[in-house]
Amino acid sequence: MEKVLILQEEITRYRLPIFNLLAQKVDLTIGCLREPVWNDDVSFKYILLKSKQYKGVYYISNLLNCCNNFDVVFYMPHLRIVGYFMLPFFR
């Protein structure tokens, strides 16, 4: 089973059903910057990415090492998260 990582700023409640369906097909992990506020049972894993914020821009420490543990990495482009834009050059 392929290991898939999806990077997002936060995990919103309305996305939980689609993530649960996706987790039935792949080994799914969601990486987020904020602690989830839902307490539903989910069939995927999540990791809280350690980040620092400076003037509205996030720097995620150890992002490349985290991504190297997965077969596939998806991310939603976000101008405030600089590390996401560097991933295609180091993967």
C-alpha positions as MATLAB code, in Angstrom:
seq = 'MEKVLILQEEITRYRLPIFNLLAQKVDLTIGCLREPVWNDDVSFKYILLKSKQYKGVYYISNLLNCCNNFDVVFYMPHLRIVGYFMLPFFR';
ca = [
       0.000    0.000    0.000;
       1.413    3.387   -0.984;
       2.190    5.916    1.713;
       0.577    9.265    0.883;
       1.101   12.587    2.648;
      -1.221   15.559    2.134;
       0.068   18.871    3.465;
      -2.463   21.492    4.547;
      -2.579   24.450    6.869;
      -5.409   22.835    8.809;
      -7.729   19.844    8.570;
     -11.251   21.112    8.188;
     -14.186   19.026    9.316;
     -15.925   18.981    5.926;
     -12.910   17.198    4.387;
     -12.971   14.308    6.859;
     -15.309   12.057    4.802;
     -13.147   12.286    1.667;
      -9.970   11.678    3.663;
     -11.576    8.618    5.275;
     -12.535    7.258    1.837;
      -9.052    7.888    0.511;
      -7.534    6.161    3.540;
      -9.318    2.945    2.549;
      -7.187    2.817   -0.625;
      -3.820    4.162    0.562;
      -1.878    4.615    3.779;
      -2.912    8.254    4.280;
      -1.312   10.835    6.550;
      -2.331   14.476    6.721;
       0.298   17.010    7.767;
      -1.083   20.226    9.214;
       0.109   23.341   11.020;
      -2.772   23.619   13.484;
      -4.048   21.146   16.016;
      -7.283   19.539   14.743;
     -10.434   20.788   16.476;
     -12.580   17.756   15.649;
     -12.851   14.620   17.738;
     -14.433   12.270   15.175;
     -13.114    8.784   14.545;
     -10.939    8.879   11.453;
      -9.190    6.163    9.477;
      -6.157    8.261    8.535;
      -3.174    9.497   10.514;
      -2.219   13.094   11.002;
       0.964   14.804   12.050;
       1.287   18.254   13.484;
       4.076   20.024   11.611;
       6.314   22.155   13.801;
       6.426   25.631   12.348;
       7.592   29.120   13.132;
       5.797   32.213   11.933;
       7.482   35.472   11.026;
       5.408   38.381    9.697;
       2.661   36.071    8.454;
       5.028   33.635    6.703;
       5.441   30.096    8.030;
       8.684   28.171    8.116;
       8.265   24.437    8.717;
      11.304   22.835   10.247;
      12.212   19.341    9.061;
       9.717   19.432    6.172;
      11.985   17.672    3.680;
      12.844   14.873    6.105;
       9.157   14.375    6.829;
       8.278   14.162    3.126;
      11.028   11.655    2.375;
       9.151    9.028    4.411;
       6.280    8.951    1.891;
       5.838    7.651   -1.653;
       3.545   10.496   -2.746;
       3.268   14.039   -1.355;
       0.426   16.427   -2.205;
       0.309   20.001   -1.062;
      -2.025   22.894   -1.576;
       0.044   25.876   -2.760;
      -0.048   28.559   -0.120;
       1.924   31.792   -0.414;
       2.490   32.030    3.335;
       4.130   28.590    3.598;
       7.455   29.006    1.846;
       8.680   25.432    2.296;
       5.907   24.019    0.106;
       7.353   25.769   -2.945;
      10.759   24.211   -2.394;
       9.499   20.601   -2.339;
       9.576   19.978   -6.122;
      13.258   20.929   -6.225;
      14.393   18.580   -3.460;
      12.156   15.540   -3.886;
];
